[in-house]
CSV table of C-alpha atoms in Angstrom, one decimal:
chain,number,residue,atom,x,y,z
A,1,UNK,CA,99.6,83.6,113.4
A,2,UNK,CA,101.6,82.5,110.4
A,3,UNK,CA,105.1,83.5,109.4
A,4,UNK,CA,105.5,86.8,107.7
A,5,UNK,CA,109.1,86.0,106.9
A,6,UNK,CA,110.6,82.6,106.8
A,7,UNK,CA,114.3,82.3,105.7
A,8,UNK,CA,116.3,79.1,105.8
A,9,UNK,CA,120.0,78.9,105.1
A,10,UNK,CA,119.6,82.0,102.9
A,11,UNK,CA,122.5,83.0,100.7
A,12,UNK,CA,122.7,86.2,98.7
A,13,UNK,CA,125.6,87.7,96.8
A,14,UNK,CA,126.6,91.0,95.3
A,15,UNK,CA,128.8,89.8,92.5
A,16,UNK,CA,131.1,87.3,94.3
A,17,UNK,CA,130.8,89.2,97.6
A,18,UNK,CA,128.4,87.4,100.1
A,19,UNK,CA,125.7,89.7,101.5
A,20,UNK,CA,123.9,86.9,103.5
A,21,UNK,CA,125.8,83.7,104.3
A,22,UNK,CA,123.3,81.1,105.2
A,23,UNK,CA,121.0,83.3,107.3
A,24,UNK,CA,117.9,81.7,108.9
A,25,UNK,CA,115.2,83.7,110.5
A,26,UNK,CA,111.5,83.5,111.1
A,27,UNK,CA,109.2,86.4,111.9
A,28,UNK,CA,105.6,86.0,112.7
A,29,UNK,CA,102.8,88.2,111.3
A,30,UNK,CA,102.3,91.2,113.6
A,31,UNK,CA,105.7,90.9,115.2
A,32,UNK,CA,108.2,93.8,115.6
A,33,UNK,CA,111.8,92.7,115.2
A,34,UNK,CA,114.8,94.9,115.9
A,35,UNK,CA,117.9,93.9,113.9
A,36,UNK,CA,121.3,94.7,115.5
A,37,UNK,CA,124.8,94.3,114.3
A,38,UNK,CA,127.9,96.1,113.3
A,39,UNK,CA,128.3,97.8,109.9
A,40,UNK,CA,128.4,95.2,107.2
A,41,UNK,CA,126.6,92.6,109.3
A,42,UNK,CA,123.9,92.2,106.6
A,43,UNK,CA,121.1,94.2,108.1
A,44,UNK,CA,120.4,96.3,105.1
A,45,UNK,CA,120.9,93.3,102.8
A,46,UNK,CA,118.4,91.3,104.8
A,47,UNK,CA,115.8,94.1,104.5
A,48,UNK,CA,116.4,94.5,100.8
A,49,UNK,CA,116.1,90.7,100.3
A,50,UNK,CA,112.8,90.7,102.1
A,51,UNK,CA,111.7,93.5,99.8
A,52,UNK,CA,112.5,91.4,96.8
A,53,UNK,CA,115.3,93.7,95.6
A,54,UNK,CA,118.1,91.2,96.2
A,55,UNK,CA,118.1,87.7,94.6
A,56,UNK,CA,118.3,84.6,96.7
A,57,UNK,CA,121.2,82.4,95.5
A,58,UNK,CA,120.5,79.4,97.7
A,59,UNK,CA,118.4,78.3,100.7
A,60,UNK,CA,114.7,79.2,100.9
A,61,UNK,CA,113.0,82.6,101.4
A,62,UNK,CA,109.3,83.0,101.8
A,63,UNK,CA,108.0,86.5,102.6
A,64,UNK,CA,104.2,87.1,103.0
A,65,UNK,CA,103.6,83.8,101.4
A,66,UNK,CA,105.7,84.6,98.3
A,67,UNK,CA,108.6,82.4,97.4
A,68,UNK,CA,111.4,84.8,96.6
A,69,UNK,CA,113.4,82.2,94.8
A,70,UNK,CA,110.8,81.9,92.1
A,71,UNK,CA,109.0,85.3,92.3
A,72,UNK,CA,110.5,88.5,93.7
A,73,UNK,CA,108.0,90.8,92.1
A,74,UNK,CA,104.7,89.9,93.8
A,75,UNK,CA,105.9,90.7,97.3
A,76,UNK,CA,107.0,94.2,96.4
A,77,UNK,CA,103.5,95.7,96.4
A,78,UNK,CA,102.9,94.4,99.9
A,79,UNK,CA,106.1,95.6,101.6
A,80,UNK,CA,107.2,99.1,102.4
A,81,UNK,CA,110.9,99.7,102.6
A,82,UNK,CA,112.4,102.8,104.2
A,83,UNK,CA,116.0,102.5,103.0
A,84,UNK,CA,119.1,104.7,103.2
A,85,UNK,CA,117.7,106.4,100.1
A,86,UNK,CA,114.3,107.9,100.2
A,87,UNK,CA,113.1,106.8,96.8
A,88,UNK,CA,111.9,110.3,96.2
A,89,UNK,CA,111.9,112.6,93.1
A,90,UNK,CA,113.7,115.9,93.9
A,91,UNK,CA,111.7,118.0,91.4
A,92,UNK,CA,108.3,116.8,92.5
A,93,UNK,CA,106.5,118.3,95.5
A,94,UNK,CA,106.0,116.5,98.8
A,95,UNK,CA,102.4,115.8,97.9
A,96,UNK,CA,103.1,114.7,94.4
A,97,UNK,CA,105.8,112.2,95.6
A,98,UNK,CA,103.4,110.6,98.1
A,99,UNK,CA,100.5,110.5,95.6
A,100,UNK,CA,102.7,108.9,92.9
A,101,UNK,CA,103.9,106.2,95.3
A,102,UNK,CA,100.4,105.5,96.5
A,103,UNK,CA,98.9,105.3,93.1
A,104,UNK,CA,101.8,103.1,91.8
A,105,UNK,CA,101.2,100.7,94.7
A,106,UNK,CA,97.4,100.7,94.0
A,107,UNK,CA,96.8,101.8,97.5
A,108,UNK,CA,93.9,104.0,98.6
A,109,UNK,CA,94.6,107.6,97.6
A,110,UNK,CA,92.3,108.7,100.3
A,111,UNK,CA,95.0,107.9,102.8
A,112,UNK,CA,97.4,110.6,101.5
A,113,UNK,CA,95.9,113.5,103.3
A,114,UNK,CA,96.0,111.7,106.6
A,115,UNK,CA,99.6,110.6,106.1
A,116,UNK,CA,100.7,114.2,105.2
A,117,UNK,CA,99.0,115.5,108.3
A,118,UNK,CA,100.4,112.8,110.5
A,119,UNK,CA,104.0,113.5,109.5
A,120,UNK,CA,103.6,117.3,109.7
A,121,UNK,CA,103.8,117.7,105.9
A,122,UNK,CA,100.4,119.4,105.4
A,123,UNK,CA,100.0,123.1,104.9
A,124,UNK,CA,102.5,125.0,102.7
A,125,UNK,CA,105.1,122.2,103.0
A,126,UNK,CA,103.1,119.9,100.8
A,127,UNK,CA,103.8,122.0,97.7
A,128,UNK,CA,107.5,122.3,98.3
A,129,UNK,CA,109.8,120.3,95.9
A,130,UNK,CA,111.6,117.6,97.8
A,131,UNK,CA,114.9,119.0,96.7
A,132,UNK,CA,114.4,121.9,99.0
A,133,UNK,CA,113.8,119.9,102.1
A,134,UNK,CA,116.2,119.0,104.9
A,135,UNK,CA,117.3,115.4,105.4
A,136,UNK,CA,114.9,115.0,108.3
A,137,UNK,CA,112.0,116.4,106.3
A,138,UNK,CA,112.8,114.1,103.4
A,139,UNK,CA,112.7,111.2,105.9
A,140,UNK,CA,109.3,112.3,106.9
A,141,UNK,CA,108.1,112.3,103.3
A,142,UNK,CA,109.4,108.7,102.9
A,143,UNK,CA,107.6,107.8,106.1
A,144,UNK,CA,104.4,109.4,104.8
A,145,UNK,CA,104.6,107.2,101.8
A,146,UNK,CA,104.6,104.1,104.1
A,147,UNK,CA,101.8,105.5,106.2
A,148,UNK,CA,99.6,106.1,103.2
A,149,UNK,CA,100.4,102.8,101.6
A,150,UNK,CA,99.8,100.8,104.7
A,151,UNK,CA,102.0,97.8,103.7
A,152,UNK,CA,101.7,94.4,105.4
A,153,UNK,CA,105.4,94.4,106.1
A,154,UNK,CA,107.4,97.4,107.2
A,155,UNK,CA,111.1,97.2,106.5
A,156,UNK,CA,112.9,100.1,108.2
A,157,UNK,CA,116.6,100.7,107.7
A,158,UNK,CA,118.0,103.1,110.2
A,159,UNK,CA,114.6,104.9,110.3
A,160,UNK,CA,115.6,107.3,113.1
A,161,UNK,CA,118.5,108.8,111.1
A,162,UNK,CA,118.0,112.5,110.4
A,163,UNK,CA,114.9,112.8,112.4
A,164,UNK,CA,114.6,115.3,115.3
A,165,UNK,CA,113.3,114.2,118.8
A,166,UNK,CA,109.7,114.8,117.8
A,167,UNK,CA,110.2,112.9,114.6
A,168,UNK,CA,111.8,109.9,116.4
A,169,UNK,CA,108.9,109.8,118.9
A,170,UNK,CA,106.4,110.0,116.0
A,171,UNK,CA,108.3,107.1,114.3
A,172,UNK,CA,108.1,105.0,117.4
A,173,UNK,CA,104.4,105.6,117.6
A,174,UNK,CA,104.0,104.7,114.0
A,175,UNK,CA,105.7,101.3,114.6
A,176,UNK,CA,103.4,100.7,117.6
A,177,UNK,CA,100.3,101.5,115.5
A,178,UNK,CA,101.5,99.4,112.6
A,179,UNK,CA,101.9,96.4,114.9
A,180,UNK,CA,98.4,97.1,116.4
A,181,UNK,CA,97.0,97.1,112.9
A,182,UNK,CA,98.4,93.7,112.3
A,183,UNK,CA,101.4,94.7,110.2
A,184,UNK,CA,104.8,93.1,110.7
A,185,UNK,CA,107.8,95.4,111.3
A,186,UNK,CA,111.5,94.7,110.9
A,187,UNK,CA,113.8,97.6,111.7
A,188,UNK,CA,117.5,97.8,111.6
A,189,UNK,CA,118.8,100.5,113.9
A,190,UNK,CA,121.8,101.6,115.9
A,191,UNK,CA,119.4,103.4,118.3
A,192,UNK,CA,119.4,100.4,120.5
A,193,UNK,CA,117.3,101.4,123.4
A,194,UNK,CA,114.7,103.3,121.4
A,195,UNK,CA,114.3,100.5,118.8
A,196,UNK,CA,114.1,97.8,121.4
A,197,UNK,CA,111.5,99.7,123.3
A,198,UNK,CA,109.0,99.2,120.5
A,199,UNK,CA,110.2,95.7,119.5
A,200,UNK,CA,109.1,92.2,120.5
A,201,UNK,CA,112.4,90.7,119.8
A,202,UNK,CA,116.0,91.6,119.1
A,203,UNK,CA,118.0,89.7,116.5
A,204,UNK,CA,121.8,90.1,116.3
A,205,UNK,CA,123.5,89.8,112.9
A,206,UNK,CA,127.2,89.4,112.0
A,207,UNK,CA,128.8,88.3,108.8
A,208,UNK,CA,125.5,87.8,107.1
A,209,UNK,CA,124.2,85.4,109.7
A,210,UNK,CA,122.0,85.5,112.8
A,211,UNK,CA,124.3,85.2,115.8
A,212,UNK,CA,122.0,86.1,118.7
A,213,UNK,CA,118.3,86.5,119.5
A,214,UNK,CA,116.5,87.5,122.6
A,215,UNK,CA,113.0,88.7,123.6
A,216,UNK,CA,112.6,92.3,124.6
A,217,UNK,CA,111.5,93.2,128.1
A,218,UNK,CA,107.9,92.3,128.8
A,219,UNK,CA,107.5,90.0,125.9
A,220,UNK,CA,106.5,86.3,126.4
A,221,UNK,CA,108.1,83.4,124.6
A,222,UNK,CA,105.7,81.7,122.2
A,223,UNK,CA,104.2,85.0,121.2
A,224,UNK,CA,107.0,85.7,118.8
A,225,UNK,CA,108.9,84.0,116.0
A,226,UNK,CA,112.2,82.1,116.2
A,227,UNK,CA,115.7,82.2,114.7
A,228,UNK,CA,117.8,79.4,113.5
A,229,UNK,CA,121.4,80.5,114.0
B,1,UNK,CA,100.0,98.3,81.8
B,2,UNK,CA,98.4,101.4,80.1
B,3,UNK,CA,97.3,102.7,83.5
B,4,UNK,CA,100.9,102.4,84.8
B,5,UNK,CA,102.2,104.0,81.5
B,6,UNK,CA,99.9,107.0,82.0
B,7,UNK,CA,101.1,107.3,85.6
B,8,UNK,CA,104.8,107.2,84.8
B,9,UNK,CA,104.4,109.5,81.8
B,10,UNK,CA,102.5,112.1,83.9
B,11,UNK,CA,105.2,111.9,86.6
B,12,UNK,CA,108.1,112.3,84.1
B,13,UNK,CA,106.3,115.2,82.3
B,14,UNK,CA,105.6,116.9,85.6
B,15,UNK,CA,109.2,116.6,86.6
B,16,UNK,CA,110.2,118.2,83.3
B,17,UNK,CA,107.7,121.0,83.7
B,18,UNK,CA,109.2,121.8,87.1
B,19,UNK,CA,112.9,121.3,86.3
B,20,UNK,CA,112.7,122.8,82.8
B,21,UNK,CA,115.8,120.8,81.8
B,22,UNK,CA,114.2,120.0,78.4
B,23,UNK,CA,113.4,123.6,77.8
B,24,UNK,CA,116.6,125.1,79.2
B,25,UNK,CA,119.2,122.5,78.0
B,26,UNK,CA,118.0,120.0,75.5
B,27,UNK,CA,116.2,122.4,73.2
B,28,UNK,CA,119.0,125.0,73.2
B,29,UNK,CA,121.5,122.3,72.5
B,30,UNK,CA,119.5,121.1,69.5
B,31,UNK,CA,119.2,124.7,68.1
B,32,UNK,CA,123.0,125.3,68.6
B,33,UNK,CA,123.7,122.1,66.7
B,34,UNK,CA,121.6,123.4,63.8
B,35,UNK,CA,123.3,126.7,63.9
B,36,UNK,CA,126.8,125.2,64.1
B,37,UNK,CA,126.1,123.1,61.0
B,38,UNK,CA,124.9,126.2,59.3
B,39,UNK,CA,128.2,127.9,60.1
B,40,UNK,CA,130.3,124.9,59.2
B,41,UNK,CA,128.7,124.3,55.8
B,42,UNK,CA,128.5,127.9,54.8
B,43,UNK,CA,125.7,130.4,54.2
B,44,UNK,CA,122.7,129.0,52.4
B,45,UNK,CA,122.3,130.3,48.9
B,46,UNK,CA,119.2,128.6,47.5
B,47,UNK,CA,118.3,125.0,46.8
B,48,UNK,CA,121.5,124.0,45.2
B,49,UNK,CA,123.7,124.8,48.2
B,50,UNK,CA,125.4,122.1,50.3
B,51,UNK,CA,123.6,123.3,53.4
B,52,UNK,CA,120.2,123.1,51.7
B,53,UNK,CA,120.9,119.7,50.3
B,54,UNK,CA,122.0,118.4,53.7
B,55,UNK,CA,119.2,120.0,55.6
B,56,UNK,CA,117.2,116.7,56.1
B,57,UNK,CA,120.2,114.8,57.5
B,58,UNK,CA,121.3,117.7,59.7
B,59,UNK,CA,117.8,118.0,61.1
B,60,UNK,CA,117.7,114.3,62.1
B,61,UNK,CA,121.2,114.4,63.5
B,62,UNK,CA,120.1,117.3,65.7
B,63,UNK,CA,117.1,115.2,66.8
B,64,UNK,CA,119.3,112.2,67.4
B,65,UNK,CA,121.6,114.1,69.7
B,66,UNK,CA,118.6,115.7,71.5
B,67,UNK,CA,117.1,112.2,72.0
B,68,UNK,CA,120.3,111.0,73.8
B,69,UNK,CA,120.1,114.0,76.2
B,70,UNK,CA,116.4,113.6,76.8
B,71,UNK,CA,116.7,109.9,77.5
B,72,UNK,CA,119.7,110.4,79.8
B,73,UNK,CA,117.7,113.0,81.7
B,74,UNK,CA,114.8,110.6,81.9
B,75,UNK,CA,116.9,108.1,83.7
B,76,UNK,CA,119.0,110.5,85.7
B,77,UNK,CA,115.9,111.3,87.8
B,78,UNK,CA,115.5,107.6,88.5
B,79,UNK,CA,119.1,107.2,89.6
B,80,UNK,CA,118.9,110.1,92.1
B,81,UNK,CA,117.9,109.2,95.7
B,82,UNK,CA,117.5,105.5,94.8
B,83,UNK,CA,114.4,106.2,92.9
B,84,UNK,CA,115.1,103.3,90.6
B,85,UNK,CA,114.7,101.0,93.6
B,86,UNK,CA,111.5,102.9,94.4
B,87,UNK,CA,110.4,102.1,90.8
B,88,UNK,CA,111.1,98.4,91.3
B,89,UNK,CA,109.4,98.4,94.7
B,90,UNK,CA,106.4,100.3,93.4
B,91,UNK,CA,104.8,97.2,91.9
B,92,UNK,CA,104.4,99.1,88.6
B,93,UNK,CA,104.2,96.9,85.5
B,94,UNK,CA,107.7,97.2,83.9
B,95,UNK,CA,106.1,97.3,80.4
B,96,UNK,CA,104.0,100.2,81.6
B,97,UNK,CA,107.1,102.0,83.0
B,98,UNK,CA,108.8,101.5,79.6
B,99,UNK,CA,105.8,102.9,77.6
B,100,UNK,CA,105.3,105.8,80.1
B,101,UNK,CA,108.9,106.9,79.9
B,102,UNK,CA,109.0,106.5,76.2
B,103,UNK,CA,105.7,108.5,75.8
B,104,UNK,CA,107.1,111.3,78.0
B,105,UNK,CA,110.3,111.6,76.1
B,106,UNK,CA,108.5,111.3,72.7
B,107,UNK,CA,106.1,114.1,73.7
B,108,UNK,CA,109.0,116.4,74.5
B,109,UNK,CA,110.9,115.5,71.3
B,110,UNK,CA,107.9,116.0,69.0
B,111,UNK,CA,107.4,119.5,70.4
B,112,UNK,CA,111.1,120.2,69.9
B,113,UNK,CA,111.0,118.8,66.3
B,114,UNK,CA,108.3,121.3,65.5
B,115,UNK,CA,110.4,124.3,66.4
B,116,UNK,CA,113.6,122.6,65.0
B,117,UNK,CA,112.0,122.2,61.6
B,118,UNK,CA,111.1,125.8,61.6
B,119,UNK,CA,114.7,126.7,62.5
B,120,UNK,CA,116.0,124.4,59.7
B,121,UNK,CA,113.7,126.0,57.2
B,122,UNK,CA,114.9,129.5,58.3
B,123,UNK,CA,118.6,128.9,58.7
B,124,UNK,CA,119.1,126.4,55.8
B,125,UNK,CA,116.7,128.2,53.5
B,126,UNK,CA,114.5,125.2,52.8
B,127,UNK,CA,110.8,125.6,52.2
B,128,UNK,CA,109.0,122.9,54.1
B,129,UNK,CA,106.5,121.1,51.8
B,130,UNK,CA,104.4,117.9,52.1
B,131,UNK,CA,103.8,118.7,55.7
B,132,UNK,CA,101.7,115.6,56.3
B,133,UNK,CA,104.6,113.3,55.2
B,134,UNK,CA,107.0,115.3,57.3
B,135,UNK,CA,104.8,115.0,60.3
B,136,UNK,CA,104.2,111.3,59.8
B,137,UNK,CA,108.0,110.7,59.5
B,138,UNK,CA,108.5,112.7,62.7
B,139,UNK,CA,106.0,110.6,64.6
B,140,UNK,CA,107.2,107.2,63.4
B,141,UNK,CA,110.9,108.0,63.6
B,142,UNK,CA,110.5,109.6,67.0
B,143,UNK,CA,108.7,106.5,68.4
B,144,UNK,CA,111.5,104.3,67.1
B,145,UNK,CA,114.2,106.5,68.4
B,146,UNK,CA,112.7,106.9,71.8
B,147,UNK,CA,111.8,103.2,72.2
B,148,UNK,CA,115.4,102.2,71.4
B,149,UNK,CA,116.7,105.0,73.6
B,150,UNK,CA,114.6,104.1,76.6
B,151,UNK,CA,115.6,100.5,76.2
B,152,UNK,CA,119.3,101.3,76.3
B,153,UNK,CA,118.7,104.1,78.8
B,154,UNK,CA,117.8,101.5,81.5
B,155,UNK,CA,120.8,99.4,80.5
B,156,UNK,CA,123.2,102.3,81.1
B,157,UNK,CA,121.3,103.7,84.1
B,158,UNK,CA,123.3,101.7,86.6
B,159,UNK,CA,126.7,101.9,84.8
B,160,UNK,CA,129.4,104.2,85.9
B,161,UNK,CA,130.2,105.1,82.3
B,162,UNK,CA,126.5,105.9,81.6
B,163,UNK,CA,127.2,109.2,79.9
B,164,UNK,CA,129.3,107.6,77.1
B,165,UNK,CA,127.7,104.1,77.2
B,166,UNK,CA,124.2,105.3,76.1
B,167,UNK,CA,125.3,107.0,72.8
B,168,UNK,CA,127.8,104.1,72.1
B,169,UNK,CA,124.9,101.6,72.3
B,170,UNK,CA,122.3,103.8,70.9
B,171,UNK,CA,123.7,105.3,67.7
B,172,UNK,CA,124.5,102.1,65.8
B,173,UNK,CA,121.1,100.7,66.7
B,174,UNK,CA,119.2,103.7,65.3
B,175,UNK,CA,121.3,104.2,62.2
B,176,UNK,CA,118.5,102.7,60.0
B,177,UNK,CA,116.0,105.2,61.5
B,178,UNK,CA,118.3,108.1,60.8
B,179,UNK,CA,118.8,106.9,57.2
B,180,UNK,CA,115.1,106.3,56.6
B,181,UNK,CA,113.9,109.6,58.1
B,182,UNK,CA,116.6,111.5,56.2
B,183,UNK,CA,115.6,109.9,52.9
B,184,UNK,CA,111.9,110.5,53.5
B,185,UNK,CA,112.5,114.1,54.4
B,186,UNK,CA,114.7,114.5,51.3
B,187,UNK,CA,112.0,113.1,49.0
B,188,UNK,CA,109.3,115.2,50.7
B,189,UNK,CA,111.3,118.4,50.4
B,190,UNK,CA,112.2,117.7,46.8
B,191,UNK,CA,108.5,117.6,46.0
B,192,UNK,CA,108.1,113.9,45.6
B,193,UNK,CA,106.7,112.6,48.9
B,194,UNK,CA,105.2,109.6,47.2
B,195,UNK,CA,108.6,108.2,46.5
B,196,UNK,CA,109.3,108.0,50.2
B,197,UNK,CA,106.5,105.7,51.1
B,198,UNK,CA,108.9,102.7,51.4
B,199,UNK,CA,111.0,104.7,53.9
B,200,UNK,CA,107.9,105.5,55.9
B,201,UNK,CA,107.0,101.8,56.1
B,202,UNK,CA,110.6,101.1,57.2
B,203,UNK,CA,110.3,103.7,60.0
B,204,UNK,CA,107.0,102.2,61.0
B,205,UNK,CA,108.4,98.7,61.1
B,206,UNK,CA,111.3,99.9,63.3
B,207,UNK,CA,109.0,101.7,65.7
B,208,UNK,CA,106.8,98.7,66.1
B,209,UNK,CA,109.8,96.3,66.5
B,210,UNK,CA,111.6,98.5,69.1
B,211,UNK,CA,108.3,99.1,71.1
B,212,UNK,CA,107.7,95.3,71.1
B,213,UNK,CA,111.2,94.6,72.3
B,214,UNK,CA,111.0,97.3,74.9
B,215,UNK,CA,107.7,96.0,76.3
B,216,UNK,CA,109.2,92.5,76.7
B,217,UNK,CA,112.8,93.3,77.7
B,218,UNK,CA,112.4,96.4,79.9
B,219,UNK,CA,111.5,94.5,83.0
B,220,UNK,CA,114.5,92.2,83.1
B,221,UNK,CA,116.8,95.1,82.2
B,222,UNK,CA,115.4,97.2,85.0
B,223,UNK,CA,116.1,94.4,87.4
B,224,UNK,CA,119.8,94.3,86.3
B,225,UNK,CA,120.3,98.1,86.3
């Protein structure tokens, strides 16, 4: 399998502040990678860079075959980012939010019903404006968007935050199913045991660089990608 | 591009129907402006009064102020919950996003102008004549105003001072539209709509120019916002 993400000496800035300071990482297609690190390590910046939201200042960055130095737009339709924000419209209903995101991404609208049902958002809840939902329910709506869109690359930033126990278990199951369907998943999480349990590899970040990498229990070297620290 | 424009316009209009901000805040604000001008310039006593003479300009100033509010509202919904990032990630054609947002705001403003014109006629005691010319000026001027507004709306979206930045950037840019629309309305209400054809052409030229600039520039500006 080829590389879904290939970053070499990647530098990204916010103004003059370095977000990523020469980060190198390779993630194979179909792999699940758990990003670890303290606050400010660069986990969210790495996910945003892979989503084409953050410019690459130097180094090389190729995601799903798209060179992010020359074209950050083409990759966006193929990735699904679950960030700190939910990217939702408060005044639209749950169903309208999911339908808008799916139609905007030119995904199959036929997947919406299944996604709502999967995340427990069918029934009366589908008609409720997102503004009236709890944080956990809003998270479920954002996840429903990803499930309905079926992106090739899932970028999950603290995906367990706000979810109850059932929601967390459901999320873990979604990651397993995404991997089984051939999608690549990169998740940044402080839920160390839970995230590692569904991952092939753990990558440690600090100061905008990869500082450690290890295979998760039960995974075999050669089946997964590599990191260049 | 047109498919994306339709999608975004539908989304924005649906949000307005649900939130009723345009109905509950923008429209009352515009009517209050018309009423306040009426109080400030005195009671209308026929066609020779100051208020009556100033009616075209006052109408368009009220529309201009309402445009700022409507555009700010249009981008406030994108700023909440990181929806602007969602818009960038969506893969929508930026030109389509521009046209969609502009169409949604223009639709709201045109409905507002209909009722505002009736209010001006009533409060300022001006009989509305040459309705076709008035309607044409409303359509062309509104397109120009909204195109410029949406263009600067995305510029100010990410700024901390966005509430003051938008009018600061917007008002100088649309001064020619305000002038042209006021002159055209003045001629039409004076019973000589034919004399305003040059102003109508000017409004059309600005509408086309601002739309063209918006289609080209909105994408890079959205990236920087």
